[in-house]
Coordinates of C-alpha atoms in Angstrom, one line a residue:
I42 CA 0.0 0.0 0.0
P43 CA 1.6 3.3 -1.0
T44 CA 2.1 5.8 1.8
H45 CA -0.6 8.4 2.3
R46 CA 2.1 11.2 2.5
D47 CA 5.7 11.0 1.5
I48 CA 8.1 10.1 4.3
S49 CA 10.5 12.9 5.2
R50 CA 12.2 11.1 8.1
D51 CA 16.0 11.2 8.1
D52 CA 17.2 7.6 8.6
R53 CA 20.9 7.9 9.4
D54 CA 23.6 5.2 9.1
D55 CA 24.4 3.2 12.2
L56 CA 27.1 4.5 14.6
V57 CA 29.5 1.8 15.7
Y58 CA 31.7 2.0 18.9
K59 CA 34.2 -0.5 20.2
T60 CA 32.6 -1.0 23.6
K61 CA 29.2 -0.8 25.2
R62 CA 30.5 1.8 27.7
E63 CA 31.5 4.2 24.9
K64 CA 28.2 3.6 23.1
Y65 CA 26.0 4.3 26.1
N66 CA 28.0 7.5 26.9
A67 CA 27.4 8.7 23.3
V68 CA 23.7 7.8 23.5
V69 CA 23.3 9.8 26.7
D70 CA 25.2 12.8 25.2
E71 CA 22.9 12.8 22.1
I72 CA 19.7 12.6 24.4
V73 CA 21.0 15.5 26.5
D74 CA 21.7 17.6 23.3
A75 CA 18.2 16.9 21.8
H76 CA 16.5 17.6 25.1
H77 CA 18.2 21.0 25.4
R78 CA 17.2 21.8 21.8
G79 CA 13.6 20.9 22.6
Q80 CA 13.5 17.9 20.3
P81 CA 11.6 14.9 21.8
V82 CA 13.5 11.6 21.8
L83 CA 12.2 8.0 21.8
V84 CA 15.0 5.7 23.0
G85 CA 14.5 2.0 21.9
T86 CA 16.2 -0.8 23.8
I87 CA 15.9 -4.6 23.4
A88 CA 16.4 -5.4 27.1
V89 CA 14.8 -4.0 30.3
E90 CA 18.3 -3.9 31.9
T91 CA 19.5 -1.5 29.2
S92 CA 16.5 0.8 29.6
E93 CA 17.1 0.9 33.4
L94 CA 20.9 1.7 32.8
I95 CA 20.1 4.6 30.4
A96 CA 17.5 5.9 32.9
R97 CA 20.1 5.9 35.7
M98 CA 22.6 7.7 33.5
L99 CA 20.0 10.3 32.6
K100 CA 19.0 10.8 36.2
R101 CA 22.7 11.6 37.0
K102 CA 22.5 14.3 34.3
N103 CA 19.1 15.6 35.7
I104 CA 17.3 14.9 32.5
P105 CA 13.5 14.2 33.1
H106 CA 12.4 11.0 31.3
S107 CA 9.8 8.2 31.2
V108 CA 10.6 4.5 31.1
L109 CA 8.3 2.0 29.4
N110 CA 9.2 -1.7 30.0
A111 CA 5.9 -3.4 30.5
K112 CA 6.3 -3.1 34.3
Q113 CA 3.7 -0.3 34.4
H114 CA 1.5 -1.2 31.4
E115 CA -1.6 0.7 32.7
K116 CA 0.2 4.0 32.1
E117 CA 1.9 2.9 28.9
A118 CA -0.5 4.4 26.3
E119 CA -0.6 7.7 28.2
V120 CA 3.2 7.9 28.3
V121 CA 3.6 7.0 24.6
A122 CA 1.0 9.6 23.6
R123 CA 3.1 12.3 25.5
A124 CA 6.4 11.1 23.8
G125 CA 6.1 13.8 21.0
Q126 CA 5.9 16.8 23.3
K127 CA 8.8 19.3 23.4
S128 CA 12.0 18.0 25.1
A129 CA 10.3 14.7 26.1
V130 CA 12.6 11.8 26.7
T131 CA 10.9 8.3 26.5
I132 CA 12.8 5.0 26.9
A133 CA 11.0 1.9 25.6
T134 CA 11.9 -1.8 25.6
N135 CA 10.9 -3.5 22.4
M136 CA 8.6 -0.5 21.7
A137 CA 6.0 -1.2 24.3
G138 CA 2.7 0.6 23.8
R139 CA 2.8 0.4 20.0
G140 CA -1.0 0.9 19.6
T141 CA -0.8 4.6 20.5
D142 CA 0.0 7.2 17.9
I143 CA 2.7 9.8 18.9
K144 CA 1.4 13.3 18.0
L145 CA 4.0 16.1 17.8
G146 CA 3.6 19.0 20.3
D147 CA 3.9 22.7 19.5
G148 CA 7.3 23.7 18.1
V149 CA 8.5 20.2 17.8
K150 CA 8.4 20.1 13.9
E151 CA 10.8 23.1 13.9
A152 CA 13.1 21.3 16.3
G153 CA 13.3 18.3 13.8
G154 CA 10.3 16.2 14.8
L155 CA 10.5 13.0 16.9
H156 CA 14.1 11.6 17.1
I157 CA 14.3 7.8 17.3
L158 CA 17.4 6.5 19.0
G159 CA 18.0 2.7 19.0
T160 CA 20.6 1.5 21.5
E161 CA 21.1 -1.8 19.7
R162 CA 19.9 -3.8 16.7
H163 CA 17.3 -6.4 17.3
D164 CA 17.6 -9.9 15.9
S165 CA 14.5 -9.2 13.8
R166 CA 14.5 -6.3 11.3
R167 CA 10.8 -6.0 11.9
I168 CA 11.3 -4.7 15.4
D169 CA 13.8 -2.1 14.3
L170 CA 11.5 -1.0 11.5
Q171 CA 8.6 -0.7 13.9
L172 CA 10.7 1.5 16.2
R173 CA 11.8 3.7 13.2
G174 CA 8.2 3.9 12.1
R175 CA 7.1 5.7 15.3
S176 CA 8.6 8.8 13.8
G177 CA 7.8 10.6 10.6
R178 CA 4.1 9.6 10.6
Q179 CA 1.9 11.1 7.9
G180 CA 4.8 13.1 6.4
D181 CA 5.9 14.6 9.8
A182 CA 9.5 15.7 10.3
G183 CA 11.6 13.1 12.2
S184 CA 14.9 11.3 12.3
S185 CA 16.3 7.9 13.5
V186 CA 19.7 6.4 14.2
F187 CA 21.0 3.2 15.8
Y188 CA 24.0 3.1 18.1
L189 CA 26.0 -0.2 18.2
S190 CA 29.1 -1.6 19.8
L191 CA 31.3 -4.5 18.9
E192 CA 30.2 -6.1 22.2
D193 CA 26.5 -6.3 21.2
D194 CA 25.1 -9.8 20.9
L195 CA 24.1 -9.4 17.2
M196 CA 27.6 -7.9 16.4
R197 CA 29.4 -10.7 18.3
L198 CA 27.4 -13.4 16.4
F199 CA 28.1 -11.9 13.0
G200 CA 31.3 -10.3 12.0
S201 CA 32.4 -8.1 14.9
D202 CA 36.0 -9.4 14.3
K203 CA 36.0 -8.1 10.8
V204 CA 34.7 -4.7 11.9
A205 CA 37.2 -4.7 14.8
S206 CA 40.1 -5.2 12.4
I207 CA 38.8 -2.4 10.1
M208 CA 38.6 -0.1 13.2
D209 CA 42.2 -1.0 14.2
R210 CA 43.4 -0.4 10.6
M211 CA 41.8 3.0 10.7
G212 CA 43.4 3.8 14.0
I213 CA 40.1 4.4 15.8
E214 CA 40.7 5.7 19.4
E215 CA 38.6 5.1 22.4
G216 CA 35.3 7.1 22.2
E217 CA 35.6 7.5 18.4
V218 CA 32.8 6.3 16.2
I219 CA 32.7 4.8 12.7
T220 CA 29.7 5.2 10.5
A221 CA 29.6 3.4 7.2
G222 CA 26.9 2.1 4.9
M223 CA 28.9 -1.1 4.6
I224 CA 28.5 -1.9 8.3
T225 CA 24.7 -1.1 8.2
R226 CA 24.4 -3.5 5.3
A227 CA 26.5 -6.2 7.1
I228 CA 24.1 -5.9 10.1
G229 CA 21.1 -6.2 7.8
N230 CA 22.6 -9.4 6.4
A231 CA 23.2 -10.7 9.9
Q232 CA 19.5 -10.0 10.8
K233 CA 18.4 -11.9 7.6
K234 CA 20.5 -14.9 8.7
V235 CA 18.8 -14.9 12.1
E236 CA 15.4 -14.6 10.5
V237 CA 16.1 -17.5 8.1
R238 CA 17.2 -19.6 11.1
N239 CA 14.2 -18.7 13.1
F240 CA 11.9 -19.5 10.2
G241 CA 13.6 -22.9 9.8
V242 CA 12.9 -23.6 13.5
R243 CA 9.2 -22.8 13.2
K244 CA 8.9 -24.8 9.9
H245 CA 10.4 -27.9 11.6
L246 CA 8.1 -27.5 14.6
L247 CA 5.1 -27.4 12.3
E248 CA 6.3 -30.5 10.4
Y249 CA 6.7 -32.4 13.7
D250 CA 3.3 -31.2 14.7
D251 CA 1.8 -32.6 11.5
V252 CA 3.5 -36.0 12.2
M253 CA 2.1 -36.0 15.7
N254 CA -1.4 -35.2 14.4

């Protein structure tokens, strides 16, 4: 189905750091910067522990934020609905509360719209795309970026050694970031492999089920 209005969201290349520590520091710096500029940020994590870690780091910087991780699901829809207000910071695990549309508050469009910040790539591209798709609704302004480290599970499973050697050859220092379409493509390929494997598992289960029946 063609989109109702053209998408104007700015989907940036992934940013890759050597360690998780460097990555989380960079994530928090970007959240603080967007918050001060009045741009709302939706931070996507794939684990509750990560969302709680980011929340602790933001607390130390005195940045007000909301955390969604299915622990307080009654308030979820309400929190998601407020995620598009000026300077709002919302942290969500596996994009809880997906059923609620995020409407942009006054002055947010001028600040760049809703900024999506993924702290890791999910095994499944579908989850990443769902997270990205929370921004730029109906032609709204918006942006999205994923922060990765060589210590992430998906990166360790597929090709972090290759990326590490590239980083060493380029002389990447601590705290420095590399951003390259090549790495974004490599991660996409890794996700495809995981999806194919998961599909195979489900297919076998179904076949065993047929035998049992």
